PDB file of C-alpha atoms and ligand atoms in Angstrom:
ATOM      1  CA  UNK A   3      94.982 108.299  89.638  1.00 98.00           C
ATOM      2  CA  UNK A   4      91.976 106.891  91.087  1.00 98.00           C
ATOM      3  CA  UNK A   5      88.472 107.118  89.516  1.00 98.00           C
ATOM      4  CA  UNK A   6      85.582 106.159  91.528  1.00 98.00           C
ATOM      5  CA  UNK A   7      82.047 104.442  90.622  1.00 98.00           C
ATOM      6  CA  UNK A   8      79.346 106.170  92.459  1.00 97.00           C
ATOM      7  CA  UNK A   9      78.620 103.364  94.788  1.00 96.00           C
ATOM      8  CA  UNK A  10      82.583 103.306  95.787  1.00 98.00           C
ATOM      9  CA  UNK A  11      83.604 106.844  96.559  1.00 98.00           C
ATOM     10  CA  UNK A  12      84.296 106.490 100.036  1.00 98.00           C
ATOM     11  CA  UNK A  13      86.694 103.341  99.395  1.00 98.00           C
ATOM     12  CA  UNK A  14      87.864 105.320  96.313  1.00 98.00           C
ATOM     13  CA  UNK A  15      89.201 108.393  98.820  1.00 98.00           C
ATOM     14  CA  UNK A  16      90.492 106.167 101.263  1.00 98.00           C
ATOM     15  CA  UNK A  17      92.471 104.244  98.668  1.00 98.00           C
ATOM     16  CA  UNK A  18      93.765 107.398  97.121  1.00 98.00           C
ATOM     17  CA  UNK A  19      94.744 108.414 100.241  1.00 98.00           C
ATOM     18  CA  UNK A  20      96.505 105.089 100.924  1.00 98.00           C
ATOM     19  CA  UNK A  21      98.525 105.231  97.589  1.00 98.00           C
ATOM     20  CA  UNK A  22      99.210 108.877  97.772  1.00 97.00           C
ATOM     21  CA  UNK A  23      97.312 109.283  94.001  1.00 97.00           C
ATOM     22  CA  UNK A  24      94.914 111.464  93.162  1.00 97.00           C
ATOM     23  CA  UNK A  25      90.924 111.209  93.149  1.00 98.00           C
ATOM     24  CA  UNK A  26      89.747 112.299  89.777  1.00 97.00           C
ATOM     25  CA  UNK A  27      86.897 114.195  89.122  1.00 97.00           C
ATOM     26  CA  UNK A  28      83.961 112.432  87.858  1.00 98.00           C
ATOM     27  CA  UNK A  29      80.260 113.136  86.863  1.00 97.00           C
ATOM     28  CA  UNK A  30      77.143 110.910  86.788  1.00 98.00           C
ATOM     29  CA  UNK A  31      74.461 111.865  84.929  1.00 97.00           C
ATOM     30  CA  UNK A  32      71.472 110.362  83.222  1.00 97.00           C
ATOM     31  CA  UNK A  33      70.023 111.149  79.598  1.00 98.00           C
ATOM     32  CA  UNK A  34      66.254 112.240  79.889  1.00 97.00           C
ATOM     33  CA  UNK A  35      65.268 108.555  78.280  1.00 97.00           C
ATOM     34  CA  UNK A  36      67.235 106.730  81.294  1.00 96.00           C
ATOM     35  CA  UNK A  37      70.645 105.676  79.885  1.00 98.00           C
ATOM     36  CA  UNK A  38      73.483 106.738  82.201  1.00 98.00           C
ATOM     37  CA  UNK A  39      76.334 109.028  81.625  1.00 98.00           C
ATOM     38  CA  UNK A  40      79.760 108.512  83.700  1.00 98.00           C
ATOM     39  CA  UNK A  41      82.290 110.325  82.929  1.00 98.00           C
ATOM     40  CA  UNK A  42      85.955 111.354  84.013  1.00 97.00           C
ATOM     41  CA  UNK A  43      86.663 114.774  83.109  1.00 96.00           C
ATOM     42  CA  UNK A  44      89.740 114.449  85.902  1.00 93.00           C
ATOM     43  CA  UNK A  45      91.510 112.038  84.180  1.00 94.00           C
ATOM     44  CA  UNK A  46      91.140 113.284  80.563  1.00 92.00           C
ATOM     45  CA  UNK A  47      92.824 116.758  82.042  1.00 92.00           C
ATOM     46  CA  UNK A  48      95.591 115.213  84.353  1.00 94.00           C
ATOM     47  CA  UNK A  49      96.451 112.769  81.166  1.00 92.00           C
ATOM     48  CA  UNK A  50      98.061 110.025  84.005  1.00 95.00           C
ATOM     49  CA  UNK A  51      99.548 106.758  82.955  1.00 95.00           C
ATOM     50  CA  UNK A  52      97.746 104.947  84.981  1.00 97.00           C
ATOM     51  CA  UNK A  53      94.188 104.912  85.827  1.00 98.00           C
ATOM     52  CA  UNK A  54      92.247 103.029  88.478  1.00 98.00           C
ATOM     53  CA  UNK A  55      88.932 102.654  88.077  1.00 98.00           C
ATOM     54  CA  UNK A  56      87.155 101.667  91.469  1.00 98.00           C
ATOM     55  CA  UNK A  57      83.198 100.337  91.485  1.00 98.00           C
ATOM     56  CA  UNK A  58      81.224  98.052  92.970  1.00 98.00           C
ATOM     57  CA  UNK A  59      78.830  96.225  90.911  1.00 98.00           C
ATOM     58  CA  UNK A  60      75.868  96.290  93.180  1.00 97.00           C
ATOM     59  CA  UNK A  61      73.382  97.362  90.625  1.00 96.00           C
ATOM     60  CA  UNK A  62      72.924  96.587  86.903  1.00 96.00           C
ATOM     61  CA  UNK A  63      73.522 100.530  86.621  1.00 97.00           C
ATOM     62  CA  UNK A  64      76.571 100.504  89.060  1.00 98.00           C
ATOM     63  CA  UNK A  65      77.709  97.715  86.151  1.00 98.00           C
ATOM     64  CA  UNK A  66      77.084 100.054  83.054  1.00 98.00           C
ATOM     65  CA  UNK A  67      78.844 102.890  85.014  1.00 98.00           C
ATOM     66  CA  UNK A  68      82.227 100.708  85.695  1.00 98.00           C
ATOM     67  CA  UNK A  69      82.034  99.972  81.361  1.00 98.00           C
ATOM     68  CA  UNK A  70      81.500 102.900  80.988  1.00 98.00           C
ATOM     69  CA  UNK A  71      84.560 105.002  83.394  1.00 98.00           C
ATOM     70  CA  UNK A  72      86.781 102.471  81.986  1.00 98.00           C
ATOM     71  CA  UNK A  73      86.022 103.165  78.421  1.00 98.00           C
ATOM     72  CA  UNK A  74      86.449 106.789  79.379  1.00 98.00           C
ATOM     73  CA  UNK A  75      89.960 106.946  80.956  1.00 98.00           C
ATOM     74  CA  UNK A  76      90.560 104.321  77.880  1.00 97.00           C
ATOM     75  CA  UNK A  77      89.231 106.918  75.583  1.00 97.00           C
ATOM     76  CA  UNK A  78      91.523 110.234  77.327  1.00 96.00           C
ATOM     77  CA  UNK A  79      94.744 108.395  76.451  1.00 95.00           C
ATOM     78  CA  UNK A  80      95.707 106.299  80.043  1.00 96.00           C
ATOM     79  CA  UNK A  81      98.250 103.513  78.970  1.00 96.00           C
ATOM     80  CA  UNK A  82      97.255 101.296  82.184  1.00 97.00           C
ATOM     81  CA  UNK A  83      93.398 100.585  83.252  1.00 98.00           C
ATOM     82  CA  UNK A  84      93.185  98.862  86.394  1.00 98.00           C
ATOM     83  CA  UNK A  85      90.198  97.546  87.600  1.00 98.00           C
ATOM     84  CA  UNK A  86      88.565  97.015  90.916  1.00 98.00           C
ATOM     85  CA  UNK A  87      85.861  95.173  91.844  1.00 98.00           C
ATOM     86  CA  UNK A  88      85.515  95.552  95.267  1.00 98.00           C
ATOM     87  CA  UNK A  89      82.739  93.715  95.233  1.00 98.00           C
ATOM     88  CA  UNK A  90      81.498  91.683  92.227  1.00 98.00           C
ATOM     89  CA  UNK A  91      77.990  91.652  91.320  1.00 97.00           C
ATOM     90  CA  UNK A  92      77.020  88.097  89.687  1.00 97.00           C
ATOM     91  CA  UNK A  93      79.743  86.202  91.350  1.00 96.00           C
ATOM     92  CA  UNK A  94      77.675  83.997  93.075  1.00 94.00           C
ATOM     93  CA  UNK A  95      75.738  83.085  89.446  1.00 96.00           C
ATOM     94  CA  UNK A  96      79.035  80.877  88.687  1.00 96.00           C
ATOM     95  CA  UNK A  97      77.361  77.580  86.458  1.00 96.00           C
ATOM     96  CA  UNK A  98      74.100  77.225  85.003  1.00 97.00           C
ATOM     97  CA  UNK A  99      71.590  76.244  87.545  1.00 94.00           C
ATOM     98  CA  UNK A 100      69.268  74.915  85.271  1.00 95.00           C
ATOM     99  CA  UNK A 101      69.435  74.117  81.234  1.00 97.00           C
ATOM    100  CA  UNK A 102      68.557  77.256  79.512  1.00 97.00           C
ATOM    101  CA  UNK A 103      70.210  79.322  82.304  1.00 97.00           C
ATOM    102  CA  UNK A 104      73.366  81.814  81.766  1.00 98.00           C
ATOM    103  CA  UNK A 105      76.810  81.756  83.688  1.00 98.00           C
ATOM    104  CA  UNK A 106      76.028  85.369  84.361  1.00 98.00           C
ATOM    105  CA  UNK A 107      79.525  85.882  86.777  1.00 98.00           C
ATOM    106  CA  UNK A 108      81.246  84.757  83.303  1.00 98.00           C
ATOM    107  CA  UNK A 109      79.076  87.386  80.988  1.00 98.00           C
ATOM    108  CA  UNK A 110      79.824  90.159  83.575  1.00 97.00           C
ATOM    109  CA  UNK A 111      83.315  89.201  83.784  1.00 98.00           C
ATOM    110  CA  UNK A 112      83.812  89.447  79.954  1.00 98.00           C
ATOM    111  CA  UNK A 113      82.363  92.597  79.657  1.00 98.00           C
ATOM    112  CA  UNK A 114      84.311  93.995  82.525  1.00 98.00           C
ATOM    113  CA  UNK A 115      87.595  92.492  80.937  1.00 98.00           C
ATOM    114  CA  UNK A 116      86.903  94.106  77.754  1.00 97.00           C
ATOM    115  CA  UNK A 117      87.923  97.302  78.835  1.00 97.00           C
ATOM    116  CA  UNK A 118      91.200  97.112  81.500  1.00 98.00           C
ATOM    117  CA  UNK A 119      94.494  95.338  81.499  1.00 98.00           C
ATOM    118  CA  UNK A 120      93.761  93.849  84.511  1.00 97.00           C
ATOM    119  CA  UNK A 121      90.918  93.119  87.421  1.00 98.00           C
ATOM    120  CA  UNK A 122      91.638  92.852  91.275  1.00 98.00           C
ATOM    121  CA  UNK A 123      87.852  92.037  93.038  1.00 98.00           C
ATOM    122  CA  UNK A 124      87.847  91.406  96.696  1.00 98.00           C
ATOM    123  CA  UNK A 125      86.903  87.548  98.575  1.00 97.00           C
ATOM    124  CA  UNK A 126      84.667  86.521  96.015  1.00 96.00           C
ATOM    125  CA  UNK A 127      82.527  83.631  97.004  1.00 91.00           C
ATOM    126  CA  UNK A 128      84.061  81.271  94.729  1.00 94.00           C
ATOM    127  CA  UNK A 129      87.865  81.716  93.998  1.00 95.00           C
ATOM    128  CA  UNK A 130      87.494  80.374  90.408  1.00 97.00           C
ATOM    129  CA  UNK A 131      85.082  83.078  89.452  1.00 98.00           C
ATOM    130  CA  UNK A 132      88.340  84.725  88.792  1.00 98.00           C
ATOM    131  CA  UNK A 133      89.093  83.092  85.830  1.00 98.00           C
ATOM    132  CA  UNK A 134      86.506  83.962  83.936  1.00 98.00           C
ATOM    133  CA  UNK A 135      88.580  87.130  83.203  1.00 98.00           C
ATOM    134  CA  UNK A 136      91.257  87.955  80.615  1.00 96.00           C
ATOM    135  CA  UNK A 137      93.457  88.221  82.111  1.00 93.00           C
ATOM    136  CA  UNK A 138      92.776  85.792  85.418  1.00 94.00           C
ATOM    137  CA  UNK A 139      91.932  88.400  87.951  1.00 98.00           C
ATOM    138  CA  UNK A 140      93.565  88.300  91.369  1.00 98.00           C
ATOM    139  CA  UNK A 141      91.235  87.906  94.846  1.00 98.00           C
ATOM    140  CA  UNK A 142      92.759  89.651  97.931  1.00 98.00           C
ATOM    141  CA  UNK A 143      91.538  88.277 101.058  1.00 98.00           C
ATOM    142  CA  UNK A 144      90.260  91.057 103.545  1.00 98.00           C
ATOM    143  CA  UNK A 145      88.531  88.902 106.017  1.00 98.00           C
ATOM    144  CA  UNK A 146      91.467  89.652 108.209  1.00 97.00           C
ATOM    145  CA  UNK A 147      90.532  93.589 108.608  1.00 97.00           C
ATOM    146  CA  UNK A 148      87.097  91.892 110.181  1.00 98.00           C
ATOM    147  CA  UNK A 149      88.985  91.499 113.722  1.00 97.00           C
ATOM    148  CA  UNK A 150      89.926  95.363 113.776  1.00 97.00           C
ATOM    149  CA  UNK A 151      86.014  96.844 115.052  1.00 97.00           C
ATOM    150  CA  UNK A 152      85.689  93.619 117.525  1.00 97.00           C
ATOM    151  CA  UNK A 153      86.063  94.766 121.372  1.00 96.00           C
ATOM    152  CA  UNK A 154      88.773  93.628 122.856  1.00 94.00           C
ATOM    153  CA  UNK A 155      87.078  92.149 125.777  1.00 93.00           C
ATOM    154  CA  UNK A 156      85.964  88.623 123.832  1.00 95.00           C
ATOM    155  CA  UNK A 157      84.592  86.145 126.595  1.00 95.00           C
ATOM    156  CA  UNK A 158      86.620  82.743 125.567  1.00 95.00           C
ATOM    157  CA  UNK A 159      85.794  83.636 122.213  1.00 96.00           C
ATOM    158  CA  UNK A 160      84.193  81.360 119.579  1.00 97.00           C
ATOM    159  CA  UNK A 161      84.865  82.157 115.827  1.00 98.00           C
ATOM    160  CA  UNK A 162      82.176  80.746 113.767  1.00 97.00           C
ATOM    161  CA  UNK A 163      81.134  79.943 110.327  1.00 97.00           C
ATOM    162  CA  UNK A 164      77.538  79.764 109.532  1.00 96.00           C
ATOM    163  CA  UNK A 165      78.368  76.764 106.810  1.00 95.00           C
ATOM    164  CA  UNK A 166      81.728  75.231 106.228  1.00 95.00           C
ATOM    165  CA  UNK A 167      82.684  76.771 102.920  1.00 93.00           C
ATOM    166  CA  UNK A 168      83.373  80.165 105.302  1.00 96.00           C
ATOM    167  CA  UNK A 169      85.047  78.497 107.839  1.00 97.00           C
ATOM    168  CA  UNK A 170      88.603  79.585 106.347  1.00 97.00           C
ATOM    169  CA  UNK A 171      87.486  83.014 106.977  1.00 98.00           C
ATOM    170  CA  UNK A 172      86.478  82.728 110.475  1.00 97.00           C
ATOM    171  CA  UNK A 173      89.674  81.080 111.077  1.00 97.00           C
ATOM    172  CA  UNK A 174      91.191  84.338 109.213  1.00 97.00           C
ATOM    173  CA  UNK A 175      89.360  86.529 111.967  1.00 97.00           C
ATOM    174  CA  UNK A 176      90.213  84.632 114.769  1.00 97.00           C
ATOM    175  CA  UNK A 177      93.887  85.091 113.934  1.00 95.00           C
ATOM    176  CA  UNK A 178      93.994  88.595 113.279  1.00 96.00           C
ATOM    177  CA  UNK A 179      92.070  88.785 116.672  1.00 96.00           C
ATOM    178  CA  UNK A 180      94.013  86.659 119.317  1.00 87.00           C
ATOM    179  CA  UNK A 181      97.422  84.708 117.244  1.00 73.00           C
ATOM    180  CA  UNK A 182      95.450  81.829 117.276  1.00 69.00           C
ATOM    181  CA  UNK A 183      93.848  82.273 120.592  1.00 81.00           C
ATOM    182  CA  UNK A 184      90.329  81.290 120.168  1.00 90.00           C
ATOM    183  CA  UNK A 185      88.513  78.267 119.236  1.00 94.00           C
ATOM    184  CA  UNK A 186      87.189  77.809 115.437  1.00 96.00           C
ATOM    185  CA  UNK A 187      83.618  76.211 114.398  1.00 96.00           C
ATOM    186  CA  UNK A 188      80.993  75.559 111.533  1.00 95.00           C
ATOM    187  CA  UNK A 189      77.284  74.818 111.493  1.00 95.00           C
ATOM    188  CA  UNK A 190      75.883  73.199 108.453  1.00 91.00           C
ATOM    189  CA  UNK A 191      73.866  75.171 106.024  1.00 91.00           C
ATOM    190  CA  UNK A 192      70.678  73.933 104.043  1.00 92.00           C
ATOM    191  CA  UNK A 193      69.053  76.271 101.329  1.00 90.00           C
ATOM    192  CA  UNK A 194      65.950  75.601 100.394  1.00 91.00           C
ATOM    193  CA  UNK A 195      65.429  79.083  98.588  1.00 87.00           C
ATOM    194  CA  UNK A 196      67.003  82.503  98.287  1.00 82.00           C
ATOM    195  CA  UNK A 197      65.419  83.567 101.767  1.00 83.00           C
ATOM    196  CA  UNK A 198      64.587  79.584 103.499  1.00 87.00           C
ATOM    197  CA  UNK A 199      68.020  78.632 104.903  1.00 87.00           C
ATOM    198  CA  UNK A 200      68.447  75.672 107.543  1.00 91.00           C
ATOM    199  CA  UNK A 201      71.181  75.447 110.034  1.00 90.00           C
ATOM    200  CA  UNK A 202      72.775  72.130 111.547  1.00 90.00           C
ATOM    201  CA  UNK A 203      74.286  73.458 114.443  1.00 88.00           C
ATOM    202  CA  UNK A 204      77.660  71.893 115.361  1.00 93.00           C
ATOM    203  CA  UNK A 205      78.099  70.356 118.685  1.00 92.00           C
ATOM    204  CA  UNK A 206      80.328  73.513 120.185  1.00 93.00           C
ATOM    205  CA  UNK A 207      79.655  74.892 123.615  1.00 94.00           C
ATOM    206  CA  UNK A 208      78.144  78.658 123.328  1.00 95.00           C
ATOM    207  CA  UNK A 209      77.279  79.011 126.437  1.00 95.00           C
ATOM    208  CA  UNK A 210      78.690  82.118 128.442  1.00 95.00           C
ATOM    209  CA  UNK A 211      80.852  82.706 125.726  1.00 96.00           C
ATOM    210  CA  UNK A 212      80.800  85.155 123.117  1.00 97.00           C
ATOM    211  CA  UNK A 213      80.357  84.373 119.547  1.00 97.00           C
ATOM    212  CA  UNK A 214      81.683  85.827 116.055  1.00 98.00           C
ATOM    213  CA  UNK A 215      79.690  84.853 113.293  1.00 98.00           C
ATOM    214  CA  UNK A 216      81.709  85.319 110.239  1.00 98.00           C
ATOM    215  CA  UNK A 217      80.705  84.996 105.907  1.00 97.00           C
ATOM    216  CA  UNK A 218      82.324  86.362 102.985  1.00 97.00           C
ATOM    217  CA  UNK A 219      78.793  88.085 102.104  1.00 97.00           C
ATOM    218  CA  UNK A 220      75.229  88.939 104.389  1.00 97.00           C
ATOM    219  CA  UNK A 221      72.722  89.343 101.435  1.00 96.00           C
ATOM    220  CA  UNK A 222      69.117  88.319 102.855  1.00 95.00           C
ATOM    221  CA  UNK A 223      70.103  88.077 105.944  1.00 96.00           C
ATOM    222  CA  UNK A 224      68.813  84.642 106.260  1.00 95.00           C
ATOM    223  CA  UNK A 225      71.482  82.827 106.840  1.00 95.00           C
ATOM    224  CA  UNK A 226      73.134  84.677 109.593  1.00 96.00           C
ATOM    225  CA  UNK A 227      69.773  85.393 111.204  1.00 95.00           C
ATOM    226  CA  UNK A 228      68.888  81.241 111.166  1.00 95.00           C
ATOM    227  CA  UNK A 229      72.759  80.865 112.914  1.00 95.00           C
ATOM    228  CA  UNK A 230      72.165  83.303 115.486  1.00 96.00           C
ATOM    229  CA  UNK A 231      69.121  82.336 116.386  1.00 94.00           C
ATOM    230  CA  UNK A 232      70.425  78.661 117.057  1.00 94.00           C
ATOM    231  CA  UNK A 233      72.789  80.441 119.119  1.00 95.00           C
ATOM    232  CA  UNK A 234      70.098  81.888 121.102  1.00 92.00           C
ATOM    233  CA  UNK A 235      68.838  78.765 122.184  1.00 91.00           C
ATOM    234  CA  UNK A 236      72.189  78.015 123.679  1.00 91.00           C
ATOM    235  CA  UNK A 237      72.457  80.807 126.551  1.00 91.00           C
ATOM    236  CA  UNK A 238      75.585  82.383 124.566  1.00 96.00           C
ATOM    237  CA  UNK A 239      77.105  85.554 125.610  1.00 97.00           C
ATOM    238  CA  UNK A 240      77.577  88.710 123.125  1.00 97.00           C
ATOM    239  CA  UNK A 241      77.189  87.633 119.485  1.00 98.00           C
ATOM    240  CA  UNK A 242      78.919  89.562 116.797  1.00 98.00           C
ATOM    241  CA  UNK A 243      78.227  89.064 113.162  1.00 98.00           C
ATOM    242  CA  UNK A 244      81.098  89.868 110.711  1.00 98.00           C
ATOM    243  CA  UNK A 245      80.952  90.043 106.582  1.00 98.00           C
ATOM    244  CA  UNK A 246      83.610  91.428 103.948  1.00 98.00           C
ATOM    245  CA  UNK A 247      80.496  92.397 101.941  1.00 98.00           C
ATOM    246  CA  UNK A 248      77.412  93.715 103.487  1.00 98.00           C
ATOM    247  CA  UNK A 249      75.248  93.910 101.382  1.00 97.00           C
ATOM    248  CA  UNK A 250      72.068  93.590 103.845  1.00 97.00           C
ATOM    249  CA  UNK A 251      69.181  93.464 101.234  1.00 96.00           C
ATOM    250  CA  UNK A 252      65.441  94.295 102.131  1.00 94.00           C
ATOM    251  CA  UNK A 253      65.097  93.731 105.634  1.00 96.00           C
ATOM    252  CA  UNK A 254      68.413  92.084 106.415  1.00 96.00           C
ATOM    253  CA  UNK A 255      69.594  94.429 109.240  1.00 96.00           C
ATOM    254  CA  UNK A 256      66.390  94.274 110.736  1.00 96.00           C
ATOM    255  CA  UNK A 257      66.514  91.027 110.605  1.00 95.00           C
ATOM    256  CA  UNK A 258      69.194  90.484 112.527  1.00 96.00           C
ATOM    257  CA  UNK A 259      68.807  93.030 114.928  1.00 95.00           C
ATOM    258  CA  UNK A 260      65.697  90.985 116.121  1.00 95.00           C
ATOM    259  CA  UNK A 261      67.754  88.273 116.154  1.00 94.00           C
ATOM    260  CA  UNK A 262      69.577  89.279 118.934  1.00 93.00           C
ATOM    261  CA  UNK A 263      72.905  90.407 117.326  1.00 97.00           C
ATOM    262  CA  UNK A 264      75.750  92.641 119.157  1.00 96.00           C
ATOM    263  CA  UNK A 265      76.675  94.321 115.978  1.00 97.00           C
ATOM    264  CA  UNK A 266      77.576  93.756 112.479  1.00 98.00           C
ATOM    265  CA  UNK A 267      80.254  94.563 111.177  1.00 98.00           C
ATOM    266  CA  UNK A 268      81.616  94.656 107.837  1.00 98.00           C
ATOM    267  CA  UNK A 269      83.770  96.494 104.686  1.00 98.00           C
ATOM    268  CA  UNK A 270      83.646  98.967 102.307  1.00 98.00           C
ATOM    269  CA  UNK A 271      83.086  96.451  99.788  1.00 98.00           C
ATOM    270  CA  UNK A 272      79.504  97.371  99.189  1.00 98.00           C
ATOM    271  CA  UNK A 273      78.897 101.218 101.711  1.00 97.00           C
ATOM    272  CA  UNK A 274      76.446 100.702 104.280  1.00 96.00           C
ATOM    273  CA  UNK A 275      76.107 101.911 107.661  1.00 95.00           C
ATOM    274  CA  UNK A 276      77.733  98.909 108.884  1.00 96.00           C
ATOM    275  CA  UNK A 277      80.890  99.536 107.087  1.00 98.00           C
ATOM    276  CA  UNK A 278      82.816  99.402 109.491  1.00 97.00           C
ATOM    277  CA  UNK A 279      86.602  98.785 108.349  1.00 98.00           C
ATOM    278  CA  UNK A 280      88.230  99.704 104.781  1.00 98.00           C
ATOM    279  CA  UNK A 281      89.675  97.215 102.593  1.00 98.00           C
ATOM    280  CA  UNK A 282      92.052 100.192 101.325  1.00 98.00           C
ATOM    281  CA  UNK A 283      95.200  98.792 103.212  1.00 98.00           C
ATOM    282  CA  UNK A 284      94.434  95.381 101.863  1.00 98.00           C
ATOM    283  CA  UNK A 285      93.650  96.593  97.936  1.00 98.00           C
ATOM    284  CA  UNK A 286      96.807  99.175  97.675  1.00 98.00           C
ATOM    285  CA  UNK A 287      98.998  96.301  98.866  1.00 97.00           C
ATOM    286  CA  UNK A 288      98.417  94.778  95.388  1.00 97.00           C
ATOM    287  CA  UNK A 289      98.677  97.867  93.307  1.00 96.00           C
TER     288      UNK A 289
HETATM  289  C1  LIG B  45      76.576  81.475 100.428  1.00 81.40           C
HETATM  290  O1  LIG B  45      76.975  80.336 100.731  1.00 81.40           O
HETATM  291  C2  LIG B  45      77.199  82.697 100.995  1.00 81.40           C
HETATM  292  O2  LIG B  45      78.406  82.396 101.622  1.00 81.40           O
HETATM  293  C3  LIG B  45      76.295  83.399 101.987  1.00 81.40           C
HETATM  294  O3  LIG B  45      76.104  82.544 103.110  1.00 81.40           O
HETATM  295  C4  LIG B  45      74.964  83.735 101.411  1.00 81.40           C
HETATM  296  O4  LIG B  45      75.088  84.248 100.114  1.00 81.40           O
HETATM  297  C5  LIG B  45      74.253  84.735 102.296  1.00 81.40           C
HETATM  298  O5  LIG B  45      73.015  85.023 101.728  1.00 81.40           O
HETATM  299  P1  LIG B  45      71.779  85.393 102.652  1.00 81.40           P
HETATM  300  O6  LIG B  45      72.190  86.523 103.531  1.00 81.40           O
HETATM  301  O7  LIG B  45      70.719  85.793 101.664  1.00 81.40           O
HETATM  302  O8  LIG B  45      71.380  84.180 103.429  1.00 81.40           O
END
């Protein structure tokens, strides 16, 4: 049975639809002083043996929810709690930054292991984020469902990375595009704050050609906007930008819309109108 957060129900269905399970009812609610009531009333009536409790940790509240569904389905008897993260909230706060400072993806993923037998989260931006659960939870990659919205029509198609630590997924894309057909590049990537990001552009030839930005996550915006506006200086072709988790904060879309940007497209990761592909195929493999 699959139990949905409230920021995951359409990836919820379409995983329950995928498996063949059922989606259990559940309830969100909020106490008049603010604290937040999820609840599974599905899953305490069907009694199953396995539950799987689906949420995105996009907010601190989307965080309290997923304790508090798995505590539920804990609580109505389920022998098996499976938990996924589709995306994780925190993941990218891996070390302390400064003395004094928390490994918040470590907190959150104690809390989160507290309560299931085991964690699947989807391309986290660091791999070894994963083992700050108990038990070591598993990453799937989904960068590969990025090729499925792209038009078919690609103009001697470059597959770019907009620093080198995502070049492994653009090389993901660029297979599940064309077998290989289509040439693979990274720019360099400077951050000077959460929204100043500078781009070293590689030496690749843009021009006529069209262009598929790819990261594991579009937050700001600010990085993707900085790469395609390099590529604008270059008299490219069509540029596509491609994410597994869009999570296009503040005025990211608009952002990159002035930019100059095809489309963006990304995955039910984090539900936006740019969700364009499901990571259900990809998830249910592993359950
Ligand atoms: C960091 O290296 C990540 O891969 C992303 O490039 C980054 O988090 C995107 O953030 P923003 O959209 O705010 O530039």
């Amino acid at each position: 049975m699959i139990v949905s957060g409230s920021a995951s129900q359409a990836l919820a269905a379409a995983l329950a639809d995928e498996l063949e399970v059922p989606l259990a009812e559940v309830a969100y609610d909020r106490f008049p002083d603010g604290e937040l009531l999820a609840a599974a009333p599905g899953v305490a009536e069907a009694n199953p043996d396995r539950a799987v409790v689906v949420g995105s940790t996009v907010s601190s509240d989307a965080h309290l929810e997923l304790l508090q569904l798995q505590d539920a389905v804990r609580e109505a008897g389920t022998d098996e709690v499976v938990t996924v993260l589709p995306y994780m909230g925190y993941a990218r706060q891996d070390e302390a930054f400064e003395p004094g400072h928390p490994v918040s993806a470590r907190a959150v993923a104690r809390a989160v292991s507290s309560g299931t037998d085991r964690v699947l989260t989807v391309n986290p931006h660091e791999e070894a984020v994963c083992e700050f659960f108990e038990p070591t939870a598993t990453a799937v990659d989904a960068a590969g469902r990025l090729a499925e919205p792209l038009p078919a029509d690609l103009t001697d198609p470059v597959f770019l990375s907009p620093d080198a630590g995502a070049v492994d997924l653009a090389e993901t894309v660029r297979d599940a595009y064309g077998e290989g057909e289509g040439e693979v590049d990274y720019f360099e990537k400077t951050r000077h704050s959460g929204t100043d990001v500078e781009i070293t552009p590689s030496d690749v030839d843009v021009a006529g050609r069209d262009v598929v930005v790819t990261d594991d996550i579009i937050a700001t915006g600010s990085t993707m906007s900085e790469a395609v506006g390099v590529l604008g200086e270059r008299d490219v072709g069509r540029v596509f930008v491609t994410c597994v988790h869009p999570l296009l904060a503040r005025d990211a879309y608009a952002k990159l819309s002035r930019a100059g940007v095809e489309a963006i497209y990304g995955t039910d990761t984090i539900e936006r109108g740019s969700s364009a592909v499901s990571v259900a195929p990809v998830l249910a493999d592993r359950l």
